[in-house]
Coordinates of C-alpha atoms and ligand atoms in Angstrom, one line a residue:
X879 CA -7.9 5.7 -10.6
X880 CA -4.4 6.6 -12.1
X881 CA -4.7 7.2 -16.2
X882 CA -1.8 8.0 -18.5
X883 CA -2.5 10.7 -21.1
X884 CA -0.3 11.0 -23.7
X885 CA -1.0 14.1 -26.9
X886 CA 0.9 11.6 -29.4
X887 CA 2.4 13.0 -32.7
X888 CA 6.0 13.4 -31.6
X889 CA 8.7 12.3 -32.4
X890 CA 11.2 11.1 -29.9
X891 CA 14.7 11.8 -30.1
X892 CA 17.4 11.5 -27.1
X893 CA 18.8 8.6 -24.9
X894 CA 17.2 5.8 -22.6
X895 CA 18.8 4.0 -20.1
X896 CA 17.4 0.4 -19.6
X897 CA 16.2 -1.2 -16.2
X898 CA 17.2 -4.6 -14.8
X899 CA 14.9 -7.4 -16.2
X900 CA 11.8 -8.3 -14.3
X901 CA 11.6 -11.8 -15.5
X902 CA 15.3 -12.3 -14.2
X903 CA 15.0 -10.5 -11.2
X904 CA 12.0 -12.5 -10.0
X905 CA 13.6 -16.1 -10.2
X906 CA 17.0 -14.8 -9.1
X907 CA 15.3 -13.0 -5.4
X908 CA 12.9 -16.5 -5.3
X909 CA 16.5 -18.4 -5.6
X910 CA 18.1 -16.3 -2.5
X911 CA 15.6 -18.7 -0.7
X912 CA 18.1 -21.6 -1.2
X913 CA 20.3 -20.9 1.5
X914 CA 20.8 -18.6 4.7
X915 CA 23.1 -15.8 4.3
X916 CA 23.3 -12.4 3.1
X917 CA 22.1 -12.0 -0.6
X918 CA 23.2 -8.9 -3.0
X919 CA 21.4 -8.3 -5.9
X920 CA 22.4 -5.6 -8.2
X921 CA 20.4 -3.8 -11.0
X922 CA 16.8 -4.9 -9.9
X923 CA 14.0 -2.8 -11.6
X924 CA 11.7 -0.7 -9.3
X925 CA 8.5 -2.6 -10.3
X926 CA 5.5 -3.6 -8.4
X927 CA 6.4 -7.5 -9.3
X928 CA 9.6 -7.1 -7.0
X929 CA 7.3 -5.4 -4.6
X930 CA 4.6 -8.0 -4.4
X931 CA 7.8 -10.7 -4.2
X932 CA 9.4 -9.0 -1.4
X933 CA 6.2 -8.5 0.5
X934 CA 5.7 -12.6 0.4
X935 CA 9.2 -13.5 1.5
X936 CA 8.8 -10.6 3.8
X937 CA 5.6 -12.4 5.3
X938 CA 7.6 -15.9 5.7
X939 CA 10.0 -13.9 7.8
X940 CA 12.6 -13.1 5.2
X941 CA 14.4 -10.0 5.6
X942 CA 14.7 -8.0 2.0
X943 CA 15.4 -4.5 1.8
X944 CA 14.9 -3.1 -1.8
X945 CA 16.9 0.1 -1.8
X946 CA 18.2 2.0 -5.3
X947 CA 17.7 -1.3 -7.6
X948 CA 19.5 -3.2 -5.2
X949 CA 18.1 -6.0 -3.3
X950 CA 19.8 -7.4 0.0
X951 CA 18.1 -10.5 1.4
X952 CA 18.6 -13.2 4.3
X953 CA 16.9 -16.0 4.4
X954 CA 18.3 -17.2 7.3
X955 CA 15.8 -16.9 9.5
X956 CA 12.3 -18.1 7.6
X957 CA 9.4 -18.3 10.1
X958 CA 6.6 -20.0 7.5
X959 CA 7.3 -21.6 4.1
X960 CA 4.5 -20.0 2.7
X961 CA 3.0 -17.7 0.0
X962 CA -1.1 -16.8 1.2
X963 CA -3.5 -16.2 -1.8
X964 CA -4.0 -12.7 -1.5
X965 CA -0.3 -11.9 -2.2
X966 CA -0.1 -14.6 -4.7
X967 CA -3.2 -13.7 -7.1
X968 CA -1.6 -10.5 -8.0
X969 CA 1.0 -12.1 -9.8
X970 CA 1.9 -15.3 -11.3
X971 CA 5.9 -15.3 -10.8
X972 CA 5.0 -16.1 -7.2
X973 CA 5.0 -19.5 -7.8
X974 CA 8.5 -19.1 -7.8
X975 CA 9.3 -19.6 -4.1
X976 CA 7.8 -23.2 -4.8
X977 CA 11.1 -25.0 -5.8
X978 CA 13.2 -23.6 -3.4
X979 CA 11.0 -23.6 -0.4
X980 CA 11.0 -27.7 -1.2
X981 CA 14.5 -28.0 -1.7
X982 CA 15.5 -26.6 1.4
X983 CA 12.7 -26.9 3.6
X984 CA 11.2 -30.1 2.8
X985 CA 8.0 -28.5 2.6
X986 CA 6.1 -25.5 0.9
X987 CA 2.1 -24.3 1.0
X988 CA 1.7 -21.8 -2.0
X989 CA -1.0 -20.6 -2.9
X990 CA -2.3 -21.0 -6.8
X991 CA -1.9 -18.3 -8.8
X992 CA -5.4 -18.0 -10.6
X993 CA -6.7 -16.9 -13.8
X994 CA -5.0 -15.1 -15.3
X995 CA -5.6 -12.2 -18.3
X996 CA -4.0 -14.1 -21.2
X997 CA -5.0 -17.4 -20.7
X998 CA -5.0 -20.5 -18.4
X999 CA -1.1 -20.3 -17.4
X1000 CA -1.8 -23.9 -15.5
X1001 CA 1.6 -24.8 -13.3
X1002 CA 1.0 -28.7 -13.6
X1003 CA 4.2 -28.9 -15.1
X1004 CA 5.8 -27.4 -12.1
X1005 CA 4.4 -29.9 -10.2
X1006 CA 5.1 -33.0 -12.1
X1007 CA 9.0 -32.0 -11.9
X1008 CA 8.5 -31.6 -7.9
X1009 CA 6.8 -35.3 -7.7
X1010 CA 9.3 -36.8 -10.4
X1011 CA 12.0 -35.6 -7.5
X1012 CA 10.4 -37.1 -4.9
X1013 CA 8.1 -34.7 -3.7
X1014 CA 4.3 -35.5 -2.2
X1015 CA 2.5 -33.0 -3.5
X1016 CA -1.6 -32.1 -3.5
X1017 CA -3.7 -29.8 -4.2
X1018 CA -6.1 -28.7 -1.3
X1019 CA -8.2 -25.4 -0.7
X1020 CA -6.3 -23.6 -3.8
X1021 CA -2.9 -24.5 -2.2
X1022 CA -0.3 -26.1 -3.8
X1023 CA 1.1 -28.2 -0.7
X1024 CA 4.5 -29.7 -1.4
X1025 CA 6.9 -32.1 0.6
X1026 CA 9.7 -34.0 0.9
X1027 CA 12.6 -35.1 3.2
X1028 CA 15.1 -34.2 0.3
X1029 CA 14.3 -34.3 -3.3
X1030 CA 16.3 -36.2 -5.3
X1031 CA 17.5 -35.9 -9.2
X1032 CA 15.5 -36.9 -11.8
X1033 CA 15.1 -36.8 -16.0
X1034 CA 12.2 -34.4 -16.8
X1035 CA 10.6 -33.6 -19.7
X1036 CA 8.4 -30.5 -20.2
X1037 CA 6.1 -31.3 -23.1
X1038 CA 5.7 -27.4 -23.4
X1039 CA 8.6 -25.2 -22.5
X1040 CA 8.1 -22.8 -20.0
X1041 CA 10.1 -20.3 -18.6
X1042 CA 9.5 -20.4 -14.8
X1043 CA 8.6 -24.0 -14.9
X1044 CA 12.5 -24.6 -16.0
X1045 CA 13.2 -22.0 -13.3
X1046 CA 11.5 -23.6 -10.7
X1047 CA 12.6 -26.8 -11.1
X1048 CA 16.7 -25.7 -11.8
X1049 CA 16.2 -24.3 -8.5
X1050 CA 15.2 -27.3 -6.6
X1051 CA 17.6 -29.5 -8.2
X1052 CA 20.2 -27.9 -7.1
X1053 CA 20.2 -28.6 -3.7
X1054 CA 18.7 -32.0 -4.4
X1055 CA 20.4 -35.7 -4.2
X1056 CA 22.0 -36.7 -7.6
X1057 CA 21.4 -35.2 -11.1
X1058 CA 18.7 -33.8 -12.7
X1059 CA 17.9 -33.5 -16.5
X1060 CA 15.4 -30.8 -17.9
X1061 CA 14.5 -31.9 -21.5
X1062 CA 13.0 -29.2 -23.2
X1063 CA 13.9 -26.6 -20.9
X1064 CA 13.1 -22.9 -21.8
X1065 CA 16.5 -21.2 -23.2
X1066 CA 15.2 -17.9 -22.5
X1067 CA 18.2 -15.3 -20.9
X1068 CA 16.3 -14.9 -17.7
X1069 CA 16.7 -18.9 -17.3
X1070 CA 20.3 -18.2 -17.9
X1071 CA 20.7 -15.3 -15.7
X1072 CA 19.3 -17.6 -12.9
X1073 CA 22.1 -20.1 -13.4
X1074 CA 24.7 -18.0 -13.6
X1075 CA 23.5 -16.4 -10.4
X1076 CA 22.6 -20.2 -9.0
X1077 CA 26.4 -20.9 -10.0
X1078 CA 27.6 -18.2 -8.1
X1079 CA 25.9 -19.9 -4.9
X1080 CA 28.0 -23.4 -5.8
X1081 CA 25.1 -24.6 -7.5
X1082 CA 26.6 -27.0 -10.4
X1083 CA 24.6 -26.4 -13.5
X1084 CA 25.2 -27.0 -17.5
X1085 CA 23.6 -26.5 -20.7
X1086 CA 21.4 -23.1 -19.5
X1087 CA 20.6 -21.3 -22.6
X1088 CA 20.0 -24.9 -24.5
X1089 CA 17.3 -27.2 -24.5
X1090 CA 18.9 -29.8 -21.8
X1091 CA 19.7 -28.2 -18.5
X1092 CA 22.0 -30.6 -16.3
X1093 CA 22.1 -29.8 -12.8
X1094 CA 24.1 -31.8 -10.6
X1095 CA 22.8 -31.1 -6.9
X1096 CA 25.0 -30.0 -3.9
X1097 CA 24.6 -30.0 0.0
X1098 CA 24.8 -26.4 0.6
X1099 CA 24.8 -23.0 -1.4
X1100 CA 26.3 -19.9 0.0
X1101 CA 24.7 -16.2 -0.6
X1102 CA 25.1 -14.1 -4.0
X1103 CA 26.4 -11.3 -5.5
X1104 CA 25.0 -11.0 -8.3
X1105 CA 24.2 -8.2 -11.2
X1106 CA 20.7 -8.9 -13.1
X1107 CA 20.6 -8.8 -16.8
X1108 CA 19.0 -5.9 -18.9
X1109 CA 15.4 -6.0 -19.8
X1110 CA 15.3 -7.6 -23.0
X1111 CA 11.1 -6.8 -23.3
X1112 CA 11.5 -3.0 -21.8
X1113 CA 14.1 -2.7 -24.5
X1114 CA 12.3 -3.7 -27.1
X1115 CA 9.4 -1.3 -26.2
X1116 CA 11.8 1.5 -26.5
X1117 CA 12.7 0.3 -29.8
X1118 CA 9.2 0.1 -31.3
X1119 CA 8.7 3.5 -29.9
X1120 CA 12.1 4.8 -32.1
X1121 CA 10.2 2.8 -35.1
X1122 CA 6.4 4.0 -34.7
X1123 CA 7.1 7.7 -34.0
X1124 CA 10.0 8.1 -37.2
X1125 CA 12.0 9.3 -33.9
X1126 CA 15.9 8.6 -33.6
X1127 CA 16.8 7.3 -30.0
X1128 CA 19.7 5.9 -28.4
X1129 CA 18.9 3.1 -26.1
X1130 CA 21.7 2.3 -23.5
X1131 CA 22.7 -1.0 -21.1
X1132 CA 20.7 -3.4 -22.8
X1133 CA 21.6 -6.4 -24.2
X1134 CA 21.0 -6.4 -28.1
X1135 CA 22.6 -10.2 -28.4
X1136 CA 19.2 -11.2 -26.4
X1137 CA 17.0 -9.6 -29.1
X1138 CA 17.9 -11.0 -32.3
X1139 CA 14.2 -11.9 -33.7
X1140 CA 12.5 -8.6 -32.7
X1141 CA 16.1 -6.4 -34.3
X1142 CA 15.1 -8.5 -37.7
X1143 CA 11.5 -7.5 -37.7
X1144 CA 12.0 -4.0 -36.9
X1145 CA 14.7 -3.8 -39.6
X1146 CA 12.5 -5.8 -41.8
X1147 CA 9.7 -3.2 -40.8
X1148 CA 12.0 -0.5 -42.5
X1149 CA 13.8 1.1 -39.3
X1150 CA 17.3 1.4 -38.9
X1151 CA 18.5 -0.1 -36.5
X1152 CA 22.8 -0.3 -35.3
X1153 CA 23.7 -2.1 -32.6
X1154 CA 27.3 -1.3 -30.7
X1155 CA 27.6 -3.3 -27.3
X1156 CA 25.0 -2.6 -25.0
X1157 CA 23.6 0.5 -27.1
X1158 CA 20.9 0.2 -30.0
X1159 CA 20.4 3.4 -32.1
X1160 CA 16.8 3.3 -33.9
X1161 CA 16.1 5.2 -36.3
X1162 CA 12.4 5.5 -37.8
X1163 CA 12.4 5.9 -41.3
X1164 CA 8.4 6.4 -41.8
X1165 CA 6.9 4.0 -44.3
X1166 CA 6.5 1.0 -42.1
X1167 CA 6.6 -2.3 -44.3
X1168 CA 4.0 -5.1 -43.0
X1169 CA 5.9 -8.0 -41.5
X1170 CA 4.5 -11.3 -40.7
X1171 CA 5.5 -12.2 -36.8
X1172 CA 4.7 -15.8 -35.2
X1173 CA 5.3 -15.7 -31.4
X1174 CA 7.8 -18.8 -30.3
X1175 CA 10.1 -19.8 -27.0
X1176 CA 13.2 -18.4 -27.0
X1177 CA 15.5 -17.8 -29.7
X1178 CA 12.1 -17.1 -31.5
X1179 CA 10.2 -13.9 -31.3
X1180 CA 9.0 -13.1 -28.0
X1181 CA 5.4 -13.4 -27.0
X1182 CA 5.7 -10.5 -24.4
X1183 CA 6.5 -7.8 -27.6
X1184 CA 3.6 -9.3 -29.9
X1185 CA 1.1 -6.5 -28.5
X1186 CA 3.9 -4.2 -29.4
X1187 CA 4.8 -4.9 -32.8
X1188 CA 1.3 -5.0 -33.4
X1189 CA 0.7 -1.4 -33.0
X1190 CA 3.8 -0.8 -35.2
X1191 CA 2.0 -2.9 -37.6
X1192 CA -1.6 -1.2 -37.7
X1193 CA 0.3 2.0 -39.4
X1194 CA 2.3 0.4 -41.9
X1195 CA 1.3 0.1 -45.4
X1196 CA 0.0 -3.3 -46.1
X1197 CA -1.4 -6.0 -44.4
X1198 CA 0.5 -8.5 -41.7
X1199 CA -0.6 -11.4 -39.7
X1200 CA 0.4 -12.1 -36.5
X1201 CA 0.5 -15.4 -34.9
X1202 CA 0.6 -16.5 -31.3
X1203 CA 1.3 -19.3 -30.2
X1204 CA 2.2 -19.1 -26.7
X1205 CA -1.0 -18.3 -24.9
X1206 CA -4.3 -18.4 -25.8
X1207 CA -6.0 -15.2 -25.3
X1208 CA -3.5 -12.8 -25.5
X1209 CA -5.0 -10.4 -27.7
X1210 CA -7.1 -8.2 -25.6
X1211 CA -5.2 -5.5 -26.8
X1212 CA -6.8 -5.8 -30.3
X1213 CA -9.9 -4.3 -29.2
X1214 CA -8.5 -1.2 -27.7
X1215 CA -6.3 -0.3 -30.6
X1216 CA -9.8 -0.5 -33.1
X1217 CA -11.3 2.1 -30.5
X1218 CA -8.0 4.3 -32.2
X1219 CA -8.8 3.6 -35.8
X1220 CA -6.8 0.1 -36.0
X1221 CA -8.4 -2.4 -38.6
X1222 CA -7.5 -5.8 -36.8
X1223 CA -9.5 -9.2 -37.3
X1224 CA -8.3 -12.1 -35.1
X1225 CA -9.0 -15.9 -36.8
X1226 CA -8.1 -18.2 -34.4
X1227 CA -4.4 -17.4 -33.5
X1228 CA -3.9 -15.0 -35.5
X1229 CA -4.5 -11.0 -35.6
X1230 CA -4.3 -9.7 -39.4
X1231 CA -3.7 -6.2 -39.3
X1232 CA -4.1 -4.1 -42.0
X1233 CA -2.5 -1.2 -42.2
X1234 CA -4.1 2.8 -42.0
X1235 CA -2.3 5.7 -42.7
X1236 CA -3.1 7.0 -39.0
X1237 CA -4.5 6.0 -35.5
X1238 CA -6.6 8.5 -33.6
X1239 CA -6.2 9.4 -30.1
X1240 CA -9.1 7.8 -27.9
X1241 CA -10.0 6.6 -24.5
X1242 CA -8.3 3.2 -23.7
X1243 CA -8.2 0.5 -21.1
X1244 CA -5.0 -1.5 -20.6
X1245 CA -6.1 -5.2 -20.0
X1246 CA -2.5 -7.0 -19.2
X1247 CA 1.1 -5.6 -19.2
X1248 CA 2.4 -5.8 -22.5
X1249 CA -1.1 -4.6 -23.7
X1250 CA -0.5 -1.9 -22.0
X1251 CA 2.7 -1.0 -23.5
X1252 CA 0.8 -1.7 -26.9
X1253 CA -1.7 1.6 -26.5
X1254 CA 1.1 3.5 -25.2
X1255 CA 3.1 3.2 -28.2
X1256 CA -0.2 3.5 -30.2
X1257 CA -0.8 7.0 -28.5
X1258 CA 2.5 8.1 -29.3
X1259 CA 1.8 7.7 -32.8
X1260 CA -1.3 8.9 -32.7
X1261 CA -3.1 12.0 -33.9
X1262 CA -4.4 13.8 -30.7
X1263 CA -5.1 12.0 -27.4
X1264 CA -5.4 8.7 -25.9
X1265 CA -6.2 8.4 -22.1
X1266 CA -5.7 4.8 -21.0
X1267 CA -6.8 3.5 -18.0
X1268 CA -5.9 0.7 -15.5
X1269 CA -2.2 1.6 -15.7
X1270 CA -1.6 -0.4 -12.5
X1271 CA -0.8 -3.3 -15.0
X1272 CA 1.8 -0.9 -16.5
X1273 CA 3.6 -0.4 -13.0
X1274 CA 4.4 -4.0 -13.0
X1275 CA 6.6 -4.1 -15.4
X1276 CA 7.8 -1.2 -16.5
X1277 CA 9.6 1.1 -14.2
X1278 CA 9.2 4.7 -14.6
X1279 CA 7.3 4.7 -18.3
X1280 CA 6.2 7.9 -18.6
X1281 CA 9.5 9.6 -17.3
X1282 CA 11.9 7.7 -19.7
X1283 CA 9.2 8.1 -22.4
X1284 CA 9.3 12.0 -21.3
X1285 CA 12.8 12.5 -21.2
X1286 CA 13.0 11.5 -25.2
X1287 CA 10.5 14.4 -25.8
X1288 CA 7.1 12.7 -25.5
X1289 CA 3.9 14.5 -24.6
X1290 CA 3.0 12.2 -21.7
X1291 CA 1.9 12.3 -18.4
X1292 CA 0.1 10.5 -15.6
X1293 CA -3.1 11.6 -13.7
Ligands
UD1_1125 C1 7.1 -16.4 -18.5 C2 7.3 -14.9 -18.3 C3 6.2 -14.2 -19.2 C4 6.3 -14.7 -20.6 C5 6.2 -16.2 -20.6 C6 6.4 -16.8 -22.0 C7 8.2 -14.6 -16.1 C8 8.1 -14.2 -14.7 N1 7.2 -14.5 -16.9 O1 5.9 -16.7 -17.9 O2 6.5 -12.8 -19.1 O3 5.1 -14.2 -21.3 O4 7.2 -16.8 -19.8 O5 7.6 -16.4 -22.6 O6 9.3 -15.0 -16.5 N2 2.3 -24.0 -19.3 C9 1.6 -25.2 -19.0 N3 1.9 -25.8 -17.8 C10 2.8 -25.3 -16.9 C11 3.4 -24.1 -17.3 C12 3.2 -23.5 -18.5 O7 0.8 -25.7 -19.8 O8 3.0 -25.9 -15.9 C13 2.0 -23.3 -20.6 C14 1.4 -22.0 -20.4 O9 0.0 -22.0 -20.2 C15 1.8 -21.3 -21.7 C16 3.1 -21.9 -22.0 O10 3.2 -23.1 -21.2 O11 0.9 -21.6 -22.7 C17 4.3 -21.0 -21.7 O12 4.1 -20.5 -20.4 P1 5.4 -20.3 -19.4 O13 6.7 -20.2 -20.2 O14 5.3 -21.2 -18.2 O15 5.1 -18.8 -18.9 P2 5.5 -18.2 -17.5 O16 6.8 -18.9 -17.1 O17 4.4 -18.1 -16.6

């Protein structure tokens, strides 16, 4: 099994160029399902989570060539609306394909995606918005089987926002009869970047980016051309590694206007941070200052960096508490960073770090994705070396890690 071992210690200086966004490139290749035609999709990250997408609308009969971060796709010809278990168990996004499979098919068997590593993740919420729009849908032999001659609009309120719950259900109503209303949709970027791409197919679509998504639905949506957004989450990895190793980085094509909460942390934290379009400079200052950090939907701070920041926080002087509130067991991490020397107590919610003046190289496992990212950051401030292990998790979601992370004068490598 593939291990990353980093000797940590340096710090990084140079520039990094940031990859598409996963979380917007997933939705926006589910959405090319909508209608048949040639899709283009620029500036989409070479990640296993593309793969593992591709590979299920491959097996419905979709054709999707993934060539230098572009995707081209026709739907036109789909043999099965589809997605089997053993595709679908490897990552959660699949549930994607639901709401468009629906809307233009009438009918959709996916599979359900499982536990999962941080929590429940349940998709019930996916599924009320389906049968609020007309859809029959039941559960049977761990499929999700959906139908319905053609959905129609509907008002839906999600009692908890979610991010590929509003996804799924902008992209059914948009080839649905009538309007649809999404009450406390999710006003994450990647939901905008999917209707802005949706818009480019004809789709008619207001309010993405607040918490009331209007969608009026049309007959027919043609093919897109369209350019995902910068990884918001990559980016901010970058970032924290700038911070943790008192390095001084450039980080380039990203979108700083998408990561207002995590900028005023790390600033808060004592780095220096200057933003000028789509390039963040971070300089690390040493000294890190504790900051408190609650995890929240979008505008707030993102729940995909808490693992991050947390290893930031375990060397700065003082103590911090960090609060999630998005999923329930996402702190798998916190284990792995005591193996380096981190003194981290978790009451209920809530991780409170306290600060030591260094972490210790050690043997790791990565347990989710952005855990992952955690212990890498943590080895690159620490003394000596951490091997983690299970780096498939990292291959996800983070194209080319060690590379990028090489190329700013880091000691790592993969073996
Ligand atoms: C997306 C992101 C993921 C990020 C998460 C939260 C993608 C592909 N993934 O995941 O990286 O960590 O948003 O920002 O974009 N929930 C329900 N019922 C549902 C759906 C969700 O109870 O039907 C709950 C979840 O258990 C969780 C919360 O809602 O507690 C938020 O989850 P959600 O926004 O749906 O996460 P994802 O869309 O799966």
């Amino acid at each position: 099994m593939k291990s990353i071992v980093i000797n940590g210690g340096r710090k990084l200086s140079g520039e990094v160029s940031i990859s598409g966004s996963k979380n917007a490139a997933l939705p926006i290749i589910a959405a090319s399902l909508l209608c048949e035609g040639e899709h283009r999709i620029a500036n989409v990250p070479s990640l296993v989570d593309v793969k593992t997408l591709a590979k299920i609308m491959r097996n419905m009969g979709v054709s999707v060539e993934l060539t230098d971060h572009e995707a081209v796709i026709d739907s036109t010809r789909l043999a099965s609306p589809e997605a089997p278990y053993d595709l679908v168990r490897t990552m959660r996004a699949s549930v994607l394909v639901l709401g468009p499979l629906v809307a233009r098919f009438g009918k959709a068997r996916v599979s359900l995606p499982g536990g999962c590593a941080i929590g429940a993740r349940p998709v019930n919420l996916h599924i009320m918005g389906l049968e609020k729009m007309g859809a029959e849908v039941s559960i049977e032999h761990g499929y999700i089987e959906a139908k319905a001659k053609r959905l129609s609009g509907a008002q839906i309120y999600f009692d908890i926002v979610t991010v590929t719950g509003t996804e799924n259900l902008m992209m059914a109503a948009a080839l649905a009869d009538g309007e649809t209303v999404l009450e406390n949709a999710a006003k994450e970027p990647e939901v905008v970047d999917l209707a802005n791409a949706l818009i480019q197919m004809g789709a008619r679509i207001e309010g993405a980016g607040t918490d009331i998504i209007r969608i009026k639905g049309v007959e027919k949506l043609r093919p897109m051309d369209h350019r995902v957004l910068p990884d918001r989450i990559e980016t901010g990895t970058f970032i924290i590694a700038g911070a943790i190793t008192s390095g001084n980085i450039v980080i380039r094509n990203c979108a700083p206007q998408h990561l207002d909460a995590l900028l005023s942390k790390v600033s808060e934290a004592g780095a220096q941070i200057a933003v000028d379009k789509d390039i963040i400079r971070v300089t690390g200052t040493g000294g890190i200052k504790p900051v408190n950090v609650k995890t929240l939907p979008h505008p707030g701070f993102p729940t995909d960096m808490q693992a991050q920041i947390m290893s930031l926080m375990c060397l700065a002087r003082g103590t911090s508490v960090i609060n999630e509130t998005i999923f329930e067991n996402r702190f798998t991490h916190v284990a792995e960073l005591r193996r380096m020397g981190a003194d981290i107590v978790i009451e209920g919610g809530s991780a409170i770090v306290k600060g030591v003046p260094k972490l210790l190289g050690a043997p790791v496992m990565a347990t989710d994705l952005r855990a992952s990212a955690s212990l890498i950051l943590a080895g690159l401030a620490a003394e000596g070396q951490t091997v983690i292990s299970r780096i498939y998790h990292l291959d996800r979601g983070y194209e080319d890690i060690e590379g990028k992370l090489s190329a700013l004068g880091a000691d790592v490598k993969r073996v």
